[in-house]
Amino acid sequence: MNLSDLHTISTSFKSTPKMPTLFFGHGSPMNAIEENEFVANWRKIAASLPKPNAILCISAHWITRGTAVTAMAQPRTIHDFGGFPQELFDVQYPAKGNPELAEATSNLITSESIHLDHQWGLDHGAWSVIRHLYPQADIPIVQLSLDAYKSPQEHYKLAKELAVLRRKGILIIGSGNIVHNLRRIDWPNMNKIDHAFDWAREADNKIKKLILTKDHNSLQDYHHLGAAVNLAVPTSDHYLPLLYTLALQEDKDELEFFNDKAVGGSLTMTSLKLN
């Protein structure tokens, strides 16, 4: 970031105390409309937060070539799923966008040219969670995409460039799942809370231990963490948002896990707050 970019950030967004940063295990899109312990804990977390000026969300469900950031004033609600009740498709989350934040985010990232996107909107990785945090839809939201062609190390490095936003009143949220293997879901036991296959429990515990010891290098190199983790993370999309949150961790941040339970045998809702 050069001096002119820093000046743009400074003038567009006033300095604030350091904002927390979050990773949510978002699970099923049905969490958007259901009442359960996971969404109740999302609301509790929201109550513990200072009110942000805006939200920057990194969702598992926006995968692109290159990196993009939503820059429209009024993002649409995207129903990027199928086979669910009409009630879920009827949900609209009319939060505003923030073109200034989109441009500031683009300016902060100096490692590449960031595309200002006017087509995407808010996918369910963002709105299914955020509608419980801020039901009045009164906080502007910008989404940052995941470049499918970047390594985990490159994503982590890019995320570090966003650190200044924590002191500009911006709440940065990663939304995915630590353990996310849809092909191995135990559908008959989908509603059994904290039901995990042995490999899923092993992977979740191993990743949590590495988070607690701040071993971010091993977390970036997750392909070498053993067979259980490879089963838990068969594709990177739901895992990478965790790296965005962890890349923003500061030495004095306090770490809090919440929703530390599994569903369907092969998904974990494990979430964390850095404050």
Coordinates of N, CA and C in Angstrom, one line a residue, residues 99-261:
P99 N -19.7 1.0 -2.0 CA -18.7 1.1 -3.0 C -17.3 1.8 -2.5
E100 N -17.4 2.6 -1.5 CA -16.2 3.2 -1.0 C -15.3 2.1 -0.4
L101 N -15.9 1.2 0.4 CA -15.1 0.1 1.0 C -14.6 -0.8 -0.1
A102 N -15.4 -1.0 -1.1 CA -14.9 -1.9 -2.2 C -13.6 -1.3 -2.8
E103 N -13.7 0.0 -3.1 CA -12.5 0.6 -3.7 C -11.3 0.7 -2.7
A104 N -11.6 0.9 -1.4 CA -10.5 0.9 -0.5 C -9.9 -0.4 -0.3
T105 N -10.7 -1.5 -0.4 CA -10.2 -2.9 -0.3 C -9.3 -3.2 -1.5
S106 N -9.8 -2.7 -2.7 CA -9.0 -2.9 -3.9 C -7.7 -2.2 -3.8
N107 N -7.7 -1.0 -3.2 CA -6.4 -0.2 -3.1 C -5.5 -0.8 -2.1
L108 N -6.0 -1.5 -1.1 CA -5.2 -2.1 0.0 C -4.4 -3.3 -0.6
I109 N -5.0 -4.0 -1.5 CA -4.3 -5.2 -2.0 C -3.4 -4.9 -3.1
T110 N -2.1 -4.9 -2.8 CA -1.2 -4.4 -3.8 C -0.5 -5.6 -4.6
S111 N -0.8 -6.8 -4.1 CA -0.2 -8.0 -4.8 C -0.8 -8.3 -6.1
E112 N -2.0 -7.7 -6.4 CA -2.6 -8.0 -7.7 C -3.7 -6.9 -7.9
S113 N -4.2 -6.9 -9.1 CA -5.3 -6.0 -9.5 C -6.6 -6.6 -9.1
I114 N -7.4 -5.9 -8.3 CA -8.7 -6.5 -7.8 C -9.8 -5.9 -8.7
H115 N -10.7 -6.9 -9.1 CA -11.8 -6.5 -10.0 C -13.0 -6.0 -9.2
L116 N -13.5 -4.8 -9.5 CA -14.7 -4.2 -8.8 C -15.9 -4.8 -9.5
D117 N -16.6 -5.7 -8.8 CA -17.7 -6.4 -9.4 C -19.0 -5.8 -9.2
H118 N -19.9 -5.7 -10.2 CA -21.2 -5.2 -10.1 C -22.3 -6.2 -10.5
Q119 N -22.0 -7.5 -10.4 CA -22.9 -8.5 -10.8 C -23.3 -9.5 -9.7
W120 N -22.4 -9.8 -8.8 CA -22.6 -10.8 -7.8 C -23.7 -10.5 -6.8
G121 N -23.4 -9.9 -5.7 CA -24.4 -9.7 -4.7 C -24.0 -10.3 -3.4
L122 N -24.9 -10.8 -2.6 CA -24.7 -11.5 -1.3 C -25.1 -13.0 -1.5
D123 N -24.2 -13.9 -1.4 CA -24.6 -15.3 -1.5 C -24.9 -15.8 -0.1
H124 N -25.4 -17.1 -0.1 CA -25.9 -17.6 1.2 C -24.8 -17.7 2.3
G125 N -23.6 -17.9 1.9 CA -22.5 -17.9 2.8 C -22.4 -16.6 3.6
A126 N -22.9 -15.6 3.0 CA -22.9 -14.3 3.7 C -24.3 -14.0 4.4
W127 N -25.3 -14.0 3.6 CA -26.6 -13.5 4.2 C -27.3 -14.5 5.2
S128 N -27.0 -15.8 5.0 CA -27.7 -16.8 5.9 C -27.2 -16.6 7.4
V129 N -25.9 -16.1 7.5 CA -25.4 -15.8 8.8 C -25.7 -14.4 9.3
I130 N -25.4 -13.4 8.4 CA -25.5 -12.0 8.7 C -26.9 -11.6 9.1
R131 N -27.9 -12.2 8.5 CA -29.3 -11.8 8.8 C -29.6 -12.1 10.3
H132 N -28.9 -13.0 10.9 CA -29.1 -13.3 12.3 C -28.2 -12.3 13.2
L133 N -27.1 -11.9 12.6 CA -26.3 -10.9 13.4 C -27.0 -9.5 13.4
Y134 N -27.5 -9.1 12.2 CA -28.0 -7.8 12.0 C -29.4 -7.9 11.3
P135 N -30.4 -8.3 12.0 CA -31.7 -8.6 11.3 C -32.4 -7.4 10.7
Q136 N -31.9 -6.2 11.0 CA -32.5 -5.0 10.4 C -31.8 -4.7 9.1
A137 N -30.8 -5.5 8.7 CA -30.0 -5.2 7.5 C -29.5 -3.8 7.4
D138 N -29.0 -3.3 8.5 CA -28.6 -1.9 8.6 C -27.1 -1.7 8.5
I139 N -26.4 -2.7 8.2 CA -24.9 -2.6 8.1 C -24.5 -2.9 6.7
P140 N -23.9 -2.0 6.0 CA -23.5 -2.3 4.6 C -22.5 -3.5 4.5
I141 N -22.6 -4.2 3.4 CA -21.8 -5.4 3.2 C -21.1 -5.4 1.9
V142 N -19.8 -5.8 1.9 CA -19.0 -6.0 0.7 C -18.5 -7.4 0.8
Q143 N -18.5 -8.1 -0.3 CA -17.9 -9.5 -0.4 C -16.6 -9.5 -1.2
L144 N -15.7 -10.3 -0.7 CA -14.4 -10.5 -1.4 C -14.4 -11.9 -1.8
S145 N -14.1 -12.1 -3.1 CA -14.1 -13.5 -3.7 C -12.9 -14.3 -3.3
L146 N -13.0 -15.6 -3.6 CA -11.9 -16.5 -3.4 C -11.4 -16.9 -4.8
D147 N -10.1 -16.5 -5.1 CA -9.5 -16.9 -6.4 C -9.2 -18.4 -6.4
A148 N -9.8 -19.1 -7.3 CA -9.7 -20.6 -7.4 C -8.2 -21.0 -7.7
Y149 N -7.4 -20.1 -8.3 CA -6.1 -20.4 -8.8 C -5.0 -20.0 -7.8
K150 N -5.4 -19.5 -6.6 CA -4.4 -19.2 -5.6 C -4.1 -20.3 -4.6
S151 N -2.9 -20.5 -4.2 CA -2.6 -21.4 -3.1 C -3.1 -20.9 -1.8
P152 N -3.3 -21.8 -0.8 CA -3.6 -21.3 0.5 C -2.7 -20.3 1.1
Q153 N -1.4 -20.4 0.8 CA -0.4 -19.5 1.2 C -0.6 -18.1 0.6
E154 N -1.0 -18.1 -0.7 CA -1.3 -16.8 -1.4 C -2.6 -16.2 -0.8
H155 N -3.6 -17.0 -0.5 CA -4.8 -16.4 0.1 C -4.4 -15.8 1.5
Y156 N -3.6 -16.5 2.3 CA -3.2 -16.0 3.6 C -2.5 -14.7 3.5
K157 N -1.6 -14.6 2.5 CA -0.8 -13.4 2.3 C -1.7 -12.2 1.9
L158 N -2.6 -12.5 1.0 CA -3.5 -11.5 0.6 C -4.4 -11.0 1.7
A159 N -4.8 -11.9 2.6 CA -5.7 -11.5 3.7 C -4.9 -10.5 4.6
K160 N -3.7 -10.7 4.8 CA -2.9 -9.9 5.7 C -2.9 -8.4 5.3
E161 N -3.1 -8.2 4.0 CA -3.1 -6.8 3.5 C -4.4 -6.1 3.9
L162 N -5.4 -6.8 4.4 CA -6.6 -6.2 4.9 C -6.6 -5.7 6.3
A163 N -5.5 -6.0 7.0 CA -5.4 -5.8 8.5 C -5.8 -4.4 8.9
V164 N -5.5 -3.3 8.1 CA -5.8 -2.0 8.5 C -7.3 -1.7 8.7
L165 N -8.1 -2.5 8.0 CA -9.5 -2.3 8.0 C -10.1 -2.6 9.4
R166 N -9.4 -3.4 10.2 CA -9.9 -3.7 11.6 C -9.9 -2.5 12.4
R167 N -9.1 -1.5 12.1 CA -9.1 -0.2 12.8 C -9.8 0.9 12.1
K168 N -10.7 0.5 11.2 CA -11.5 1.5 10.4 C -13.0 1.1 10.6
G169 N -13.3 0.4 11.7 CA -14.7 0.0 11.9 C -15.3 -1.0 11.0
I170 N -14.4 -1.8 10.4 CA -14.9 -2.8 9.4 C -14.8 -4.2 10.1
L171 N -15.9 -4.9 10.2 CA -16.0 -6.2 10.7 C -15.7 -7.2 9.5
I172 N -14.6 -7.9 9.7 CA -14.2 -8.9 8.6 C -14.7 -10.3 9.1
I173 N -15.4 -10.9 8.2 CA -16.0 -12.2 8.5 C -15.6 -13.2 7.4
G174 N -15.1 -14.4 7.9 CA -14.9 -15.5 7.0 C -16.1 -16.5 7.2
S175 N -16.6 -17.0 6.2 CA -17.8 -17.9 6.3 C -17.6 -19.2 5.5
G176 N -17.5 -20.3 6.2 CA -17.3 -21.6 5.5 C -17.6 -22.7 6.4
N177 N -16.7 -23.7 6.5 CA -16.8 -24.8 7.5 C -15.4 -25.5 7.5
I178 N -15.0 -25.8 8.7 CA -13.7 -26.4 8.9 C -13.7 -27.8 8.3
V179 N -14.7 -28.6 8.7 CA -15.0 -29.9 8.2 C -16.2 -29.8 7.3
H180 N -16.0 -30.2 6.0 CA -17.1 -30.0 5.0 C -16.9 -31.0 3.9
N181 N -17.6 -32.2 4.1 CA -17.5 -33.2 3.1 C -18.9 -33.6 2.8
L182 N -19.6 -33.0 1.8 CA -21.0 -33.3 1.5 C -21.2 -34.7 1.0
R183 N -20.2 -35.3 0.4 CA -20.4 -36.6 -0.2 C -20.5 -37.7 0.9
R184 N -20.1 -37.4 2.1 CA -20.1 -38.4 3.2 C -21.1 -38.0 4.3
I185 N -22.1 -37.1 4.0 CA -23.1 -36.8 5.0 C -23.9 -38.0 5.4
D186 N -24.2 -38.1 6.7 CA -25.0 -39.2 7.2 C -26.4 -38.6 7.3
W187 N -27.1 -38.6 6.1 CA -28.4 -38.0 6.0 C -29.5 -38.5 7.1
P188 N -29.5 -39.8 7.4 CA -30.5 -40.2 8.4 C -30.3 -39.6 9.7
N189 N -29.1 -39.1 10.0 CA -28.8 -38.5 11.3 C -28.4 -37.0 11.2
M190 N -29.0 -36.4 10.2 CA -28.6 -35.0 9.9 C -29.0 -34.1 11.0
N191 N -30.1 -34.4 11.7 CA -30.6 -33.6 12.8 C -30.1 -33.9 14.2
K192 N -29.2 -34.8 14.2 CA -28.5 -35.2 15.5 C -27.4 -34.3 15.8
I193 N -27.5 -33.5 16.8 CA -26.5 -32.5 17.1 C -25.2 -33.1 17.7
D194 N -24.1 -32.7 17.2 CA -22.7 -33.1 17.6 C -22.5 -34.6 17.2
H195 N -23.0 -35.0 16.1 CA -22.8 -36.3 15.5 C -21.6 -36.1 14.5
A196 N -20.5 -36.8 14.7 CA -19.4 -36.7 13.8 C -18.8 -38.1 13.6
F197 N -18.4 -38.4 12.4 CA -17.6 -39.5 12.2 C -16.2 -39.4 12.9
D198 N -15.5 -40.5 13.1 CA -14.3 -40.4 13.9 C -13.3 -39.5 13.1
W199 N -13.2 -39.7 11.8 CA -12.2 -38.9 11.1 C -12.6 -37.4 11.1
A200 N -13.9 -37.0 11.1 CA -14.3 -35.6 11.2 C -13.9 -35.0 12.5
R201 N -14.1 -35.8 13.6 CA -13.8 -35.3 14.9 C -12.2 -35.1 15.0
E202 N -11.5 -36.1 14.5 CA -10.0 -36.0 14.6 C -9.5 -34.8 13.8
A203 N -10.1 -34.6 12.6 CA -9.7 -33.4 11.8 C -10.0 -32.1 12.5
D204 N -11.2 -32.0 13.0 CA -11.6 -30.8 13.7 C -10.7 -30.5 14.9
N205 N -10.5 -31.5 15.7 CA -9.6 -31.3 16.9 C -8.2 -31.0 16.5
K206 N -7.7 -31.6 15.4 CA -6.3 -31.3 15.0 C -6.2 -29.8 14.5
I207 N -7.2 -29.4 13.8 CA -7.2 -28.0 13.3 C -7.3 -27.0 14.4
K208 N -8.2 -27.3 15.4 CA -8.4 -26.4 16.5 C -7.1 -26.3 17.3
K209 N -6.4 -27.4 17.5 CA -5.1 -27.4 18.2 C -4.1 -26.5 17.5
L210 N -4.1 -26.6 16.2 CA -3.1 -25.7 15.5 C -3.5 -24.2 15.5
I211 N -4.8 -24.0 15.6 CA -5.3 -22.6 15.7 C -4.9 -22.1 17.1
L212 N -5.1 -22.9 18.2 CA -4.7 -22.5 19.5 C -3.2 -22.2 19.7
T213 N -2.4 -23.0 19.0 CA -0.9 -22.8 19.0 C -0.4 -21.8 18.0
K214 N -1.3 -21.2 17.3 CA -1.0 -20.2 16.2 C 0.0 -20.8 15.2
D215 N -0.2 -22.0 14.9 CA 0.7 -22.7 13.8 C 0.0 -22.4 12.5
H216 N 0.1 -21.2 12.0 CA -0.6 -20.9 10.8 C 0.1 -21.5 9.6
N217 N 1.4 -21.8 9.7 CA 2.1 -22.4 8.6 C 1.5 -23.8 8.3
S218 N 1.3 -24.6 9.3 CA 0.7 -25.9 9.2 C -0.7 -25.8 8.7
L219 N -1.5 -24.8 9.1 CA -2.8 -24.7 8.7 C -2.9 -24.3 7.2
Q220 N -2.0 -23.6 6.7 CA -1.9 -23.3 5.3 C -1.5 -24.5 4.5
D221 N -0.7 -25.3 5.1 CA -0.2 -26.5 4.4 C -1.1 -27.7 4.8
Y222 N -2.4 -27.5 4.8 CA -3.3 -28.5 5.4 C -3.3 -29.9 4.7
H223 N -2.9 -29.9 3.4 CA -2.8 -31.1 2.7 C -1.9 -32.1 3.3
H224 N -1.0 -31.7 4.2 CA 0.0 -32.6 4.8 C -0.3 -32.8 6.2
L225 N -1.6 -32.6 6.6 CA -2.0 -32.8 8.0 C -2.6 -34.2 8.2
G226 N -2.6 -35.1 7.2 CA -3.0 -36.5 7.4 C -4.3 -36.8 6.8
A227 N -4.6 -38.1 6.8 CA -5.8 -38.6 6.1 C -7.1 -38.0 6.6
A228 N -7.2 -37.8 7.9 CA -8.5 -37.3 8.4 C -8.8 -35.9 7.9
V229 N -7.7 -35.1 7.9 CA -7.9 -33.7 7.4 C -8.2 -33.7 5.9
N230 N -7.6 -34.6 5.2 CA -7.9 -34.7 3.7 C -9.3 -35.1 3.5
L231 N -9.9 -35.9 4.3 CA -11.3 -36.3 4.2 C -12.2 -35.1 4.6
A232 N -11.7 -34.4 5.6 CA -12.5 -33.2 6.1 C -12.5 -32.0 5.2
V233 N -11.4 -31.9 4.4 CA -11.3 -30.7 3.5 C -11.0 -31.3 2.1
P234 N -12.0 -31.9 1.5 CA -11.8 -32.5 0.1 C -11.6 -31.4 -1.0
T235 N -12.1 -30.2 -0.7 CA -11.9 -29.1 -1.6 C -11.7 -27.9 -0.7
S236 N -11.0 -26.9 -1.2 CA -10.5 -25.8 -0.4 C -11.6 -24.7 -0.1
D237 N -12.7 -24.7 -0.8 CA -13.6 -23.5 -0.8 C -14.1 -23.2 0.6
H238 N -14.5 -24.2 1.4 CA -15.0 -23.9 2.8 C -14.0 -23.7 3.8
Y239 N -12.8 -24.1 3.5 CA -11.6 -24.0 4.4 C -10.9 -22.6 4.3
L240 N -10.8 -22.1 3.1 CA -10.0 -20.9 2.9 C -10.5 -19.7 3.7
P241 N -11.9 -19.5 3.9 CA -12.3 -18.3 4.7 C -11.7 -18.4 6.1
L242 N -11.4 -19.5 6.6 CA -10.8 -19.6 7.9 C -9.4 -19.0 7.9
L243 N -8.6 -19.2 6.8 CA -7.3 -18.6 6.7 C -7.4 -17.1 6.6
Y244 N -8.4 -16.6 6.0 CA -8.6 -15.1 6.0 C -8.7 -14.5 7.4
T245 N -9.5 -15.2 8.2 CA -9.7 -14.8 9.6 C -8.4 -14.9 10.4
L246 N -7.7 -16.0 10.3 CA -6.5 -16.2 11.0 C -5.4 -15.3 10.6
A247 N -5.3 -15.0 9.3 CA -4.3 -14.1 8.8 C -4.3 -12.7 9.5
L248 N -5.5 -12.4 10.0 CA -5.7 -11.0 10.7 C -5.4 -11.1 12.2
Q249 N -5.1 -12.2 12.7 CA -4.8 -12.4 14.1 C -3.6 -11.6 14.5
E250 N -3.8 -10.8 15.6 CA -2.7 -10.1 16.2 C -2.3 -10.7 17.5
D251 N -1.1 -10.4 18.0 CA -0.5 -11.1 19.1 C -1.4 -11.1 20.4
K252 N -2.0 -9.9 20.6 CA -2.8 -9.7 21.8 C -4.3 -10.1 21.7
D253 N -4.6 -10.6 20.5 CA -6.0 -11.0 20.3 C -6.4 -12.2 21.2
E254 N -7.6 -12.1 21.8 CA -8.1 -13.2 22.6 C -8.9 -14.1 21.6
L255 N -8.8 -15.4 21.7 CA -9.5 -16.4 20.9 C -10.6 -17.0 21.6
E256 N -11.8 -17.1 20.9 CA -12.9 -17.7 21.5 C -13.6 -18.6 20.4
F257 N -13.7 -19.9 20.8 CA -14.4 -20.8 19.9 C -15.9 -20.8 20.3
F258 N -16.8 -21.0 19.3 CA -18.2 -21.1 19.6 C -18.8 -22.1 18.6
N259 N -20.0 -22.6 18.9 CA -20.7 -23.5 18.0 C -19.8 -24.7 17.6
D260 N -19.0 -25.2 18.7 CA -18.0 -26.2 18.5 C -18.7 -27.6 18.5
K261 N -19.5 -27.8 17.5 CA -20.2 -29.1 17.3 C -20.3 -29.5 15.9

